[in-house]
Amino acid sequence: MRIGYALAAASVLSLSACAGQLTEKRAEPVTVKIVAFNDFHGNLEPPKRSIEAPGATSGAKVQVPAGGAAYFAAAIAELRSRNPNHAVVAAGDLIGASPLVSALFLDEPTIAALNMMKVDFNALGNHEFDKGSAEILRIQNGGCAKNTVRQPCRLEPFAGAKFRLLSANTRTAGGGTLVQPYGIKSFGRAKVGFIGLTLREAPSLVTPAGVAGLSFGDEADAANALIPKLKREGADAIVILIHQGGATKVGFNDKSCAGLSGEILPILDRLDPAVDVVVSGHTHNAYVCDYGRINPARPFLLTSAGVAGTLITDLDLVIDPAAHRVVSKRADNIIVQGEAFTGAKGAIPLTDLYPRFAAEPAVAALVARYAAAAAPVAAERVGRLSAPALRTTTEWGEQVLGNLIADAQLAATRAPEAGGAEIAFMNMGGVRADLVPAADGTITYGQVFTVQPFGNTLMVKSFTGRQIRAILEQQFDSGSNSLESPNFLNPSSTLHYAYDLKRPAGQRILDVRVNGTSLDDERVYRVAMSNFLASGGDNFTAFRDGTDVVGGISDVDALVAYLGKQAVLTPPATDRITRR
């Protein structure tokens, strides 16, 4: 009996040892594909943008036409087809500041298109807040509740986003997050956690009504606090989706990180080293950067796919499920080449140097349906221009189109009953497209709307000359407005000034003249601006100090009226600002 027991025991031990060996056999690595993008801004139709890319010979460059939701959908589908383990994610501003075909319908067609592309997660950007938190929740959950001046569900019922909106650092007055802070997606034995982050400066970029009752916490703190929780829930890899970004001095797919700069850097340097990838946005720049080149303690990949669906980022993570870590990663930005176009700089043809994508039929049909509904409004002629009015910024800080808009806003508010404005200012960030006339000079309503898609209204306030000088100083010294990254205001033709960046802060603005007369620090002037600027947007907090407010018409209506006042309008010169 004892011998039999011993043999049986030995057999059990032997089987246990074998089982242990089987258990200890390492699981095979799992490769997960992440398709990432940012700042789509409702660009359902091809946006007439190109990507400068390496040409056929050394040193040569070629402009590649890019963008359009149907081509973008095809690019996503092609990337998804390469690996059944995939996620499609975005870093904010998918809606807001959109062209007419989307904005006229409260961006519902853009959400429908993104649903068709099978997006999984999107971090809230600042433009998702343009119409307030109630509208964000409608975008997520669907329905036809009216939260804005525009009518929802004009063409069809709205189902809402099938993907999750994320923001770990956007909190309501009750202390909870407005939307889900993170999401986890499983790929067999591997799990990837995605944390969404909205840029902390969102309140300075959105009208106050858009962020009423909300607070925006530190991005790195919010992410770091969640990482232990995600790890406990089994996440083997951590991906940050953040609507903040930077810029490099190299091409859209150069991996060198050369010249990397921007507001995102201090955030990156404080992130938990457990982070594997940071998908960024906001700056509309494109880059793929191994951040370990800059900070070896944080060797994550940093990516951004530009703007308007012109690029898409193809990421691969190789995950060791047994070790719960990423063992390798790679990324490339891919141009979404769809169709040729002719723009302000001439014809941009297709090229065989880069892949072309055929339009995805279902998304193309959706876009065509909404474009047809918007066409009668978009095609209305509102005026004529003798030449293109571009938003290209001069080296001293002016835009032809920005100046034109400032003049239009002044004209709309100059009458005593409209506010009695003497000066108008237009922020450069609010100028979203060029005004390029047709051969006969025609400018359409659709073009004007694309230039100013935010639905802002005009306001007139009283400021002393000293306060106007303080506003101009904030171009170089307020929040992210700095000497390294100035944020110029386009002035109306009634205001001229000089600046000298070698002078100390607060003393950089010189020789300010209003209608040819030197600015009087004690005199009160009436100043027109958008409600966005009036509430301190773009870090111009000094605009909040104005008094005796008079509301006005919409910025679009002001520009339409100005364009229609003359048979043919000549764009203004850029002679209002002098750099010394």
Coordinates of C-alpha atoms in Angstrom, one line a residue:
M1 CA 0.0 0.0 0.0
R2 CA 2.8 2.4 0.9
I3 CA 4.6 1.6 -2.4
G4 CA 1.4 2.1 -4.4
Y5 CA 0.8 5.4 -2.6
A6 CA 4.3 6.5 -3.3
L7 CA 4.0 5.7 -6.9
A8 CA 0.7 7.4 -7.1
A9 CA 2.1 10.4 -5.4
A10 CA 5.1 10.4 -7.7
S11 CA 2.7 10.3 -10.7
V12 CA 0.8 13.3 -9.3
L13 CA 4.0 15.2 -8.8
S14 CA 5.1 14.3 -12.3
L15 CA 1.8 15.5 -13.8
S16 CA 1.9 18.7 -11.7
A17 CA 5.4 19.4 -12.9
C18 CA 4.3 18.9 -16.5
A19 CA 1.3 21.1 -15.9
G20 CA 3.6 23.7 -14.4
Q21 CA 5.8 23.6 -17.5
L22 CA 2.8 24.1 -19.7
T23 CA 1.6 27.0 -17.6
E24 CA 5.0 28.6 -17.6
K25 CA 5.2 28.4 -21.4
R26 CA 5.1 32.1 -22.5
A27 CA 2.2 33.3 -24.5
E28 CA 3.0 34.5 -28.0
P29 CA 3.2 38.3 -28.4
V30 CA 0.2 40.1 -29.7
T31 CA 0.5 42.8 -32.3
V32 CA -2.2 45.5 -32.0
K33 CA -2.8 48.1 -34.8
I34 CA -3.9 51.6 -33.7
V35 CA -5.2 53.9 -36.4
A36 CA -5.1 57.5 -35.0
F37 CA -6.0 61.0 -36.1
N38 CA -7.0 64.4 -34.8
D39 CA -8.6 67.7 -35.7
F40 CA -10.9 66.4 -38.4
H41 CA -13.1 69.5 -37.9
G42 CA -16.1 68.2 -39.9
N43 CA -14.2 68.1 -43.2
L44 CA -16.6 65.8 -45.0
E45 CA -15.8 67.1 -48.5
P46 CA -12.2 67.2 -49.7
P47 CA -10.8 70.3 -48.0
K48 CA -8.6 71.4 -51.0
R49 CA -5.4 70.9 -49.0
S50 CA -2.2 69.3 -49.9
I51 CA 0.7 67.7 -48.0
E52 CA 4.3 68.6 -49.0
A53 CA 6.1 65.3 -49.3
P54 CA 9.4 64.0 -50.7
G55 CA 9.5 63.9 -54.5
A56 CA 11.0 61.5 -56.9
T57 CA 14.5 62.8 -56.7
S58 CA 16.7 63.7 -53.7
G59 CA 15.7 67.0 -52.3
A60 CA 12.7 67.4 -54.5
K61 CA 9.2 68.1 -53.0
V62 CA 5.7 67.3 -54.3
Q63 CA 2.3 68.6 -53.2
V64 CA 0.0 65.6 -52.6
P65 CA -3.8 66.4 -52.6
A66 CA -5.3 65.0 -49.4
G67 CA -8.5 64.7 -47.4
G68 CA -12.2 64.0 -47.8
A69 CA -14.3 61.8 -45.5
A70 CA -14.9 59.1 -48.2
Y71 CA -11.2 58.7 -48.9
F72 CA -10.4 58.9 -45.2
A73 CA -12.9 56.1 -44.5
A74 CA -11.2 54.0 -47.2
A75 CA -7.8 54.6 -45.7
I76 CA -9.0 53.6 -42.2
A77 CA -10.6 50.4 -43.7
E78 CA -7.4 49.5 -45.5
L79 CA -5.4 49.8 -42.3
R80 CA -7.9 47.9 -40.2
S81 CA -7.9 45.1 -42.7
R82 CA -4.2 44.5 -42.0
N83 CA -4.8 43.2 -38.5
P84 CA -7.9 41.9 -36.8
N85 CA -6.5 43.4 -33.5
H86 CA -7.1 47.1 -34.1
A87 CA -8.5 50.3 -32.6
V88 CA -9.4 53.5 -34.3
V89 CA -8.9 56.5 -32.0
A90 CA -8.7 60.3 -32.1
A91 CA -7.3 63.2 -30.2
G92 CA -10.1 65.8 -30.4
D93 CA -11.7 68.5 -32.5
L94 CA -13.4 66.1 -34.7
I95 CA -16.3 68.5 -34.8
G96 CA -16.6 72.3 -34.5
A97 CA -15.1 74.9 -36.7
S98 CA -16.6 72.8 -39.5
P99 CA -17.4 73.6 -43.1
L100 CA -21.0 74.4 -43.9
V101 CA -22.0 70.9 -45.1
S102 CA -21.4 69.7 -41.5
A103 CA -21.9 72.8 -39.4
L104 CA -25.3 73.6 -40.9
F105 CA -26.5 70.3 -39.5
L106 CA -24.8 70.6 -36.1
D107 CA -22.0 68.2 -37.2
E108 CA -24.5 65.3 -37.2
P109 CA -23.3 64.0 -40.6
T110 CA -19.7 64.0 -39.3
I111 CA -20.6 61.9 -36.4
A112 CA -22.5 59.5 -38.7
A113 CA -19.5 59.3 -41.0
L114 CA -17.1 58.6 -38.0
N115 CA -19.5 55.8 -36.9
M116 CA -19.3 54.2 -40.3
M117 CA -15.5 54.3 -39.9
K118 CA -15.8 52.4 -36.7
V119 CA -14.0 54.9 -34.4
D120 CA -13.6 53.5 -30.9
F121 CA -12.5 56.5 -28.8
N122 CA -12.1 60.3 -29.1
A123 CA -10.7 62.7 -26.5
L124 CA -12.7 65.9 -26.3
G125 CA -10.9 68.9 -27.8
N126 CA -11.7 72.5 -27.2
H127 CA -14.0 72.7 -30.3
E128 CA -16.3 70.0 -29.0
F129 CA -17.2 72.5 -26.3
D130 CA -18.2 75.3 -28.8
K131 CA -21.9 74.6 -28.2
G132 CA -21.7 73.7 -24.6
S133 CA -21.8 70.6 -22.4
A134 CA -25.4 69.7 -23.1
E135 CA -24.7 69.5 -26.8
I136 CA -21.6 67.3 -26.1
L137 CA -23.9 64.9 -24.3
R138 CA -26.3 64.9 -27.2
I139 CA -23.5 64.2 -29.6
Q140 CA -22.6 61.2 -27.4
N141 CA -26.1 59.9 -26.7
G142 CA -28.1 61.1 -29.7
G143 CA -31.5 62.7 -29.8
C144 CA -33.0 65.9 -31.1
A145 CA -32.8 68.2 -28.1
K146 CA -32.3 71.8 -29.2
N147 CA -29.3 73.3 -27.4
T148 CA -28.3 75.9 -30.0
V149 CA -29.8 78.4 -32.4
R150 CA -29.7 75.7 -35.2
Q151 CA -32.3 73.0 -35.5
P152 CA -31.1 69.5 -34.8
C153 CA -32.2 66.4 -36.8
R154 CA -33.0 68.5 -39.9
L155 CA -32.5 65.6 -42.3
E156 CA -33.0 62.5 -40.2
P157 CA -33.0 61.3 -36.5
F158 CA -29.6 61.5 -34.8
A159 CA -28.4 58.3 -33.2
G160 CA -25.3 59.9 -31.5
A161 CA -21.7 58.7 -31.5
K162 CA -21.2 54.9 -31.3
F163 CA -17.7 55.6 -30.1
R164 CA -16.9 56.8 -26.6
L165 CA -16.0 60.4 -25.9
L166 CA -13.2 60.6 -23.3
S167 CA -11.9 63.3 -21.0
A168 CA -10.3 62.4 -17.7
N169 CA -9.6 66.1 -16.7
T170 CA -13.0 67.7 -17.6
R171 CA -15.2 67.8 -14.4
T172 CA -18.7 69.0 -13.7
A173 CA -19.7 71.1 -10.7
G174 CA -20.6 67.9 -8.9
G175 CA -17.0 66.6 -9.2
G176 CA -17.5 63.8 -11.7
T177 CA -16.2 63.7 -15.2
L178 CA -18.4 65.1 -18.0
V179 CA -17.8 62.0 -20.1
Q180 CA -16.0 58.7 -19.6
P181 CA -12.4 59.3 -18.5
Y182 CA -10.9 56.2 -20.2
G183 CA -11.6 53.0 -22.1
I184 CA -10.0 49.6 -22.4
K185 CA -10.1 47.4 -25.5
S186 CA -9.2 43.7 -25.4
F187 CA -7.4 41.9 -28.1
G188 CA -7.4 38.2 -27.1
R189 CA -4.8 38.0 -24.3
A190 CA -3.8 41.6 -24.6
K191 CA -5.5 44.8 -23.4
V192 CA -4.9 48.4 -24.3
G193 CA -6.1 51.3 -22.1
F194 CA -6.9 54.7 -23.7
I195 CA -7.0 57.8 -21.5
G196 CA -8.6 61.0 -23.0
L197 CA -7.4 64.4 -22.0
T198 CA -8.7 67.9 -23.0
L199 CA -6.2 70.7 -23.0
R200 CA -6.3 72.6 -19.7
E201 CA -6.5 75.9 -21.5
A202 CA -9.9 75.1 -23.1
P203 CA -11.8 77.8 -21.2
S204 CA -9.6 80.5 -22.9
L205 CA -10.4 79.0 -26.3
V206 CA -14.1 78.6 -26.0
T207 CA -16.9 81.1 -25.3
P208 CA -17.8 81.0 -21.5
A209 CA -21.2 79.5 -22.2
G210 CA -19.5 76.5 -23.8
V211 CA -17.7 75.6 -20.6
A212 CA -20.1 76.9 -18.0
G213 CA -20.1 74.7 -14.9
L214 CA -17.0 72.8 -15.9
S215 CA -13.4 72.8 -14.7
F216 CA -10.3 71.5 -16.5
G217 CA -7.6 69.9 -14.5
D218 CA -3.9 69.3 -15.1
E219 CA -3.5 66.9 -17.9
A220 CA -0.5 64.9 -16.6
D221 CA -2.0 64.7 -13.1
A222 CA -5.3 63.3 -14.5
A223 CA -3.5 60.7 -16.6
N224 CA -1.1 59.6 -13.9
A225 CA -3.8 59.1 -11.4
L226 CA -5.6 56.7 -13.7
I227 CA -2.7 54.5 -14.8
P228 CA -2.7 52.3 -11.6
K229 CA -6.4 51.7 -12.1
L230 CA -5.9 50.7 -15.7
K231 CA -3.1 48.4 -14.8
R232 CA -5.3 46.7 -12.1
E233 CA -8.0 46.3 -14.8
G234 CA -5.4 44.4 -16.9
A235 CA -4.2 47.0 -19.4
D236 CA -0.9 45.8 -20.9
A237 CA -0.4 49.1 -22.8
I238 CA -1.3 52.7 -22.1
V239 CA -2.2 55.1 -24.9
I240 CA -2.9 58.8 -24.1
L241 CA -5.3 60.7 -26.4
I242 CA -4.6 64.4 -25.7
H243 CA -5.9 67.5 -27.4
Q244 CA -2.7 69.4 -27.0
G245 CA 0.3 69.4 -29.3
G246 CA 3.5 70.7 -30.6
A247 CA 5.5 71.3 -33.8
T248 CA 8.7 70.1 -35.4
K249 CA 10.9 71.5 -38.1
V250 CA 10.8 68.4 -40.2
G251 CA 8.4 66.7 -42.6
F252 CA 5.1 65.0 -41.7
N253 CA 6.7 61.5 -41.3
D254 CA 10.3 62.4 -40.3
K255 CA 11.1 60.4 -37.1
S256 CA 13.9 62.6 -35.9
C257 CA 11.8 64.9 -33.6
A258 CA 14.0 67.8 -34.8
G259 CA 12.9 71.1 -33.4
L260 CA 10.1 69.7 -31.3
S261 CA 8.5 72.5 -29.4
G262 CA 5.1 73.5 -28.0
E263 CA 2.8 73.4 -25.0
I264 CA 2.7 69.6 -24.9
L265 CA 6.3 69.3 -23.8
P266 CA 5.9 70.1 -20.1
I267 CA 3.0 67.6 -20.0
L268 CA 5.0 64.9 -21.6
D269 CA 7.9 65.3 -19.2
R270 CA 5.5 64.7 -16.2
L271 CA 3.7 61.7 -17.6
D272 CA 4.2 58.3 -15.9
P273 CA 6.9 56.3 -17.8
A274 CA 4.3 53.5 -18.1
V275 CA 2.7 55.4 -21.0
D276 CA 3.5 53.8 -24.4
V277 CA 2.0 56.2 -26.9
V278 CA 0.8 59.8 -26.9
V279 CA -1.6 60.7 -29.7
S280 CA -1.8 64.5 -29.8
G281 CA -3.5 67.3 -31.7
H282 CA -4.7 70.9 -31.5
T283 CA -1.7 72.5 -33.3
H284 CA -2.6 71.0 -36.7
N285 CA 1.0 70.0 -37.2
A286 CA 2.0 66.5 -38.2
Y287 CA 4.8 64.5 -36.6
V288 CA 6.0 61.1 -35.5
C289 CA 8.5 61.3 -32.7
D290 CA 10.2 58.7 -30.5
Y291 CA 10.2 60.9 -27.4
G292 CA 13.0 58.8 -25.9
R293 CA 15.3 60.8 -28.1
I294 CA 14.4 63.9 -26.1
N295 CA 13.7 62.4 -22.7
P296 CA 15.2 58.8 -22.3
A297 CA 13.1 58.4 -19.2
R298 CA 9.9 58.6 -21.2
P299 CA 10.5 56.6 -24.4
F300 CA 6.9 56.7 -25.7
L301 CA 5.8 57.4 -29.3
L302 CA 4.4 60.9 -29.9
T303 CA 2.2 61.4 -32.9
S304 CA -0.1 63.9 -34.6
A305 CA -1.9 63.6 -38.0
G306 CA -2.2 67.2 -39.0
V307 CA -5.6 68.5 -39.7
A308 CA -8.8 67.9 -41.7
G309 CA -8.4 64.2 -42.4
T310 CA -5.4 64.8 -44.7
L311 CA -3.2 62.4 -42.8
I312 CA -3.7 59.3 -40.7
T313 CA -1.3 57.6 -38.3
D314 CA -0.6 53.9 -38.6
L315 CA 0.7 52.5 -35.2
D316 CA 1.7 49.0 -34.3
L317 CA 2.3 47.8 -30.7
V318 CA 3.8 44.4 -30.1
I319 CA 2.6 43.4 -26.6
D320 CA 3.9 40.6 -24.4
P321 CA 0.8 39.6 -22.4
A322 CA 2.7 37.5 -19.9
A323 CA 4.9 40.4 -19.0
H324 CA 2.1 42.9 -19.4
R325 CA 4.2 45.3 -21.4
V326 CA 4.9 46.6 -24.9
V327 CA 8.1 45.1 -26.4
S328 CA 8.2 47.2 -29.5
K329 CA 6.3 49.9 -31.3
R330 CA 6.4 51.8 -34.6
A331 CA 4.3 54.5 -36.4
D332 CA 4.0 56.2 -39.7
N333 CA 1.9 59.1 -41.0
I334 CA 0.1 58.2 -44.2
I335 CA -1.2 60.8 -46.7
V336 CA -4.9 60.3 -47.5
Q337 CA -4.6 61.0 -51.2
G338 CA -8.0 61.2 -52.8
E339 CA -8.7 63.6 -55.6
A340 CA -6.9 66.5 -57.4
F341 CA -8.0 70.1 -57.0
T342 CA -7.2 73.6 -58.0
G343 CA -6.7 76.1 -55.2
A344 CA -5.2 79.5 -54.6
K345 CA -1.7 78.2 -55.6
G346 CA -2.9 76.5 -58.8
A347 CA -3.6 72.9 -59.8
I348 CA -2.6 70.1 -57.3
P349 CA -2.7 66.9 -59.4
L350 CA -2.7 63.3 -58.1
T351 CA 0.7 61.6 -57.9
D352 CA 1.8 58.0 -58.3
L353 CA 4.5 58.5 -55.7
Y354 CA 2.1 57.9 -52.9
P355 CA -0.9 55.5 -52.5
R356 CA -4.3 56.6 -53.7
F357 CA -7.5 55.7 -51.9
A358 CA -10.8 55.1 -53.7
A359 CA -13.8 56.8 -52.1
E360 CA -15.7 54.5 -49.7
P361 CA -19.2 54.3 -51.2
A362 CA -21.4 54.4 -48.1
V363 CA -19.6 57.5 -46.7
A364 CA -19.5 59.1 -50.1
A365 CA -23.3 58.7 -50.3
L366 CA -23.8 60.2 -46.9
V367 CA -21.6 63.2 -47.7
A368 CA -23.4 63.7 -51.1
R369 CA -26.8 63.7 -49.4
Y370 CA -25.9 66.4 -46.9
A371 CA -24.0 68.4 -49.5
A372 CA -27.1 68.4 -51.6
A373 CA -29.2 69.7 -48.7
A374 CA -26.6 72.4 -48.0
A375 CA -26.0 73.4 -51.6
P376 CA -28.7 76.0 -52.1
V377 CA -27.5 77.9 -49.1
A378 CA -23.8 77.4 -49.9
A379 CA -24.1 78.5 -53.6
E380 CA -25.7 81.9 -52.9
R381 CA -23.5 84.6 -54.3
V382 CA -22.8 87.3 -51.7
G383 CA -20.2 89.5 -53.5
R384 CA -17.2 89.7 -55.7
L385 CA -13.5 90.1 -54.9
S386 CA -10.9 91.5 -57.3
A387 CA -8.3 89.1 -56.0
P388 CA -7.9 86.3 -53.4
A389 CA -8.0 87.3 -49.8
L390 CA -5.7 84.9 -48.0
R391 CA -5.1 84.1 -44.4
T392 CA -1.4 83.7 -44.9
T393 CA 0.4 85.7 -42.2
T394 CA 3.0 88.3 -43.0
E395 CA 6.4 88.2 -41.2
W396 CA 5.2 91.2 -39.2
G397 CA 1.9 89.6 -38.2
E398 CA -1.0 90.6 -40.5
Q399 CA -3.4 88.7 -42.8
V400 CA -5.1 90.2 -45.8
L401 CA -8.3 88.2 -44.9
G402 CA -8.0 89.0 -41.2
N403 CA -7.8 92.7 -42.0
L404 CA -10.8 92.3 -44.4
I405 CA -12.9 90.7 -41.6
A406 CA -11.9 93.4 -39.1
D407 CA -13.1 96.0 -41.6
A408 CA -16.4 94.2 -42.1
Q409 CA -17.0 94.0 -38.4
L410 CA -16.2 97.7 -38.0
A411 CA -18.7 98.5 -40.8
A412 CA -21.4 96.4 -39.1
T413 CA -21.0 98.1 -35.8
R414 CA -20.1 101.7 -36.7
A415 CA -23.6 103.1 -36.6
P416 CA -24.6 104.6 -33.1
E417 CA -27.5 102.1 -32.8
A418 CA -25.1 99.2 -33.6
G419 CA -22.6 100.2 -30.9
G420 CA -20.7 103.2 -32.4
A421 CA -17.5 101.3 -33.0
E422 CA -14.3 103.1 -33.9
I423 CA -12.0 100.1 -34.0
A424 CA -12.4 96.4 -34.6
F425 CA -10.2 93.4 -33.9
M426 CA -10.2 90.0 -35.5
N427 CA -8.3 87.0 -34.0
M428 CA -6.2 85.0 -36.4
G429 CA -7.4 81.7 -35.0
G430 CA -10.9 82.6 -36.1
V431 CA -10.0 82.8 -39.8
R432 CA -10.3 79.2 -40.9
A433 CA -10.0 79.3 -44.7
D434 CA -8.9 81.5 -47.6
L435 CA -11.5 83.5 -49.7
V436 CA -10.6 82.6 -53.3
P437 CA -13.0 84.1 -55.9
A438 CA -14.2 82.4 -59.0
A439 CA -13.0 83.5 -62.4
D440 CA -15.7 86.3 -62.4
G441 CA -14.8 87.3 -58.8
T442 CA -17.8 85.6 -57.2
I443 CA -17.7 84.7 -53.5
T444 CA -20.4 82.4 -52.2
Y445 CA -22.1 82.1 -48.8
G446 CA -20.5 78.7 -48.4
Q447 CA -17.1 80.2 -48.7
V448 CA -17.8 82.9 -46.1
F449 CA -19.2 80.3 -43.7
T450 CA -16.1 78.2 -44.2
V451 CA -13.9 81.2 -43.3
Q452 CA -15.9 81.8 -40.1
P453 CA -17.7 78.6 -39.0
F454 CA -18.1 79.3 -35.3
G455 CA -21.4 81.1 -35.2
N456 CA -20.0 84.0 -33.2
T457 CA -21.8 87.3 -32.8
L458 CA -20.3 90.8 -32.7
M459 CA -20.1 92.9 -29.6
V460 CA -19.0 96.5 -29.0
K461 CA -17.4 97.5 -25.7
S462 CA -15.8 100.7 -24.3
F463 CA -12.1 100.8 -23.5
T464 CA -9.7 103.5 -22.5
G465 CA -6.7 104.0 -24.7
R466 CA -4.6 102.5 -21.9
Q467 CA -6.7 99.4 -22.0
I468 CA -6.4 99.1 -25.8
R469 CA -2.6 99.2 -25.4
A470 CA -2.9 96.4 -22.8
I471 CA -4.9 94.3 -25.2
L472 CA -2.2 94.7 -27.9
E473 CA 0.5 93.8 -25.3
Q474 CA -1.2 90.5 -24.7
Q475 CA -0.3 89.4 -28.2
F476 CA 3.1 88.7 -26.8
D477 CA 2.6 88.1 -23.1
S478 CA -0.6 86.3 -22.0
G479 CA -0.9 82.5 -21.5
S480 CA 0.4 80.8 -24.5
N481 CA 0.8 84.1 -26.3
S482 CA 4.5 84.8 -26.1
L483 CA 7.5 86.3 -27.8
E484 CA 8.3 82.8 -29.2
S485 CA 4.7 82.3 -30.3
P486 CA 2.9 85.7 -30.7
N487 CA -0.8 85.7 -31.3
F488 CA -1.5 88.7 -33.5
L489 CA -4.8 90.5 -33.8
N490 CA -5.9 91.8 -37.1
P491 CA -6.9 95.5 -36.7
S492 CA -9.5 97.4 -38.7
S493 CA -8.2 100.1 -41.1
T494 CA -8.8 102.7 -38.4
L495 CA -6.0 101.5 -36.2
H496 CA -2.2 101.4 -36.9
Y497 CA 0.6 100.6 -34.5
A498 CA 4.2 99.5 -34.3
Y499 CA 5.9 97.0 -31.9
D500 CA 9.4 96.2 -30.8
L501 CA 10.0 92.8 -29.3
K502 CA 13.4 93.9 -27.9
R503 CA 11.6 96.1 -25.3
P504 CA 10.4 94.8 -21.9
A505 CA 7.0 93.3 -21.4
G506 CA 4.3 96.0 -21.2
Q507 CA 6.4 98.4 -23.3
R508 CA 6.4 96.7 -26.7
I509 CA 3.5 98.5 -28.3
L510 CA 4.5 101.8 -29.9
D511 CA 3.0 104.7 -31.9
V512 CA -0.7 103.6 -31.7
R513 CA -2.9 105.7 -34.0
V514 CA -6.7 105.8 -34.4
N515 CA -7.8 107.4 -37.6
G516 CA -4.4 109.0 -37.9
T517 CA -4.4 110.5 -34.4
S518 CA -2.2 109.2 -31.5
L519 CA -4.0 107.0 -29.1
D520 CA -5.1 108.9 -26.0
D521 CA -4.6 106.7 -22.9
E522 CA -7.4 108.5 -21.0
R523 CA -10.0 108.7 -23.8
V524 CA -12.7 106.1 -24.1
Y525 CA -12.9 104.3 -27.5
R526 CA -15.7 102.0 -28.8
V527 CA -14.2 98.6 -29.9
A528 CA -15.9 95.8 -31.9
M529 CA -15.0 92.2 -31.7
S530 CA -16.5 88.7 -31.6
N531 CA -18.2 87.4 -28.5
F532 CA -15.3 84.9 -28.3
L533 CA -12.7 87.7 -28.0
A534 CA -15.1 89.7 -25.8
S535 CA -15.0 86.9 -23.2
G536 CA -11.2 86.7 -23.2
G537 CA -10.7 84.0 -25.9
D538 CA -7.2 83.2 -27.2
N539 CA -5.7 84.5 -23.9
F540 CA -6.9 88.1 -24.6
T541 CA -8.2 88.5 -21.0
A542 CA -8.1 92.3 -21.2
F543 CA -11.1 92.2 -23.5
R544 CA -13.2 91.2 -20.5
D545 CA -12.6 94.7 -19.0
G546 CA -14.7 96.5 -21.5
T547 CA -17.9 98.3 -20.5
D548 CA -21.2 99.5 -22.0
V549 CA -21.7 96.3 -24.1
V550 CA -23.9 96.4 -27.2
G551 CA -24.6 93.1 -29.0
G552 CA -24.6 92.8 -32.8
I553 CA -25.2 90.6 -35.7
S554 CA -23.3 87.3 -36.5
D555 CA -19.8 87.5 -37.8
V556 CA -20.9 85.7 -41.0
D557 CA -23.7 88.2 -41.6
A558 CA -21.3 91.1 -41.1
L559 CA -18.8 89.7 -43.7
V560 CA -21.7 88.9 -46.2
A561 CA -23.0 92.5 -45.9
Y562 CA -19.6 94.0 -46.4
L563 CA -18.8 91.9 -49.4
G564 CA -22.1 93.0 -51.0
K565 CA -21.7 96.7 -50.5
Q566 CA -19.4 97.1 -53.5
A567 CA -19.8 95.7 -57.0
V568 CA -16.2 94.4 -56.7
L569 CA -14.3 94.7 -53.5
T570 CA -10.5 95.0 -53.5
P571 CA -8.8 93.1 -50.6
P572 CA -7.0 95.4 -48.1
A573 CA -3.3 95.9 -47.8
T574 CA -1.3 94.6 -44.9
D575 CA 0.0 98.0 -43.8
R576 CA -1.5 98.4 -40.3
I577 CA 1.2 96.9 -38.2
T578 CA 4.9 97.8 -38.3
R579 CA 7.6 95.7 -36.7
R580 CA 10.7 97.6 -35.4

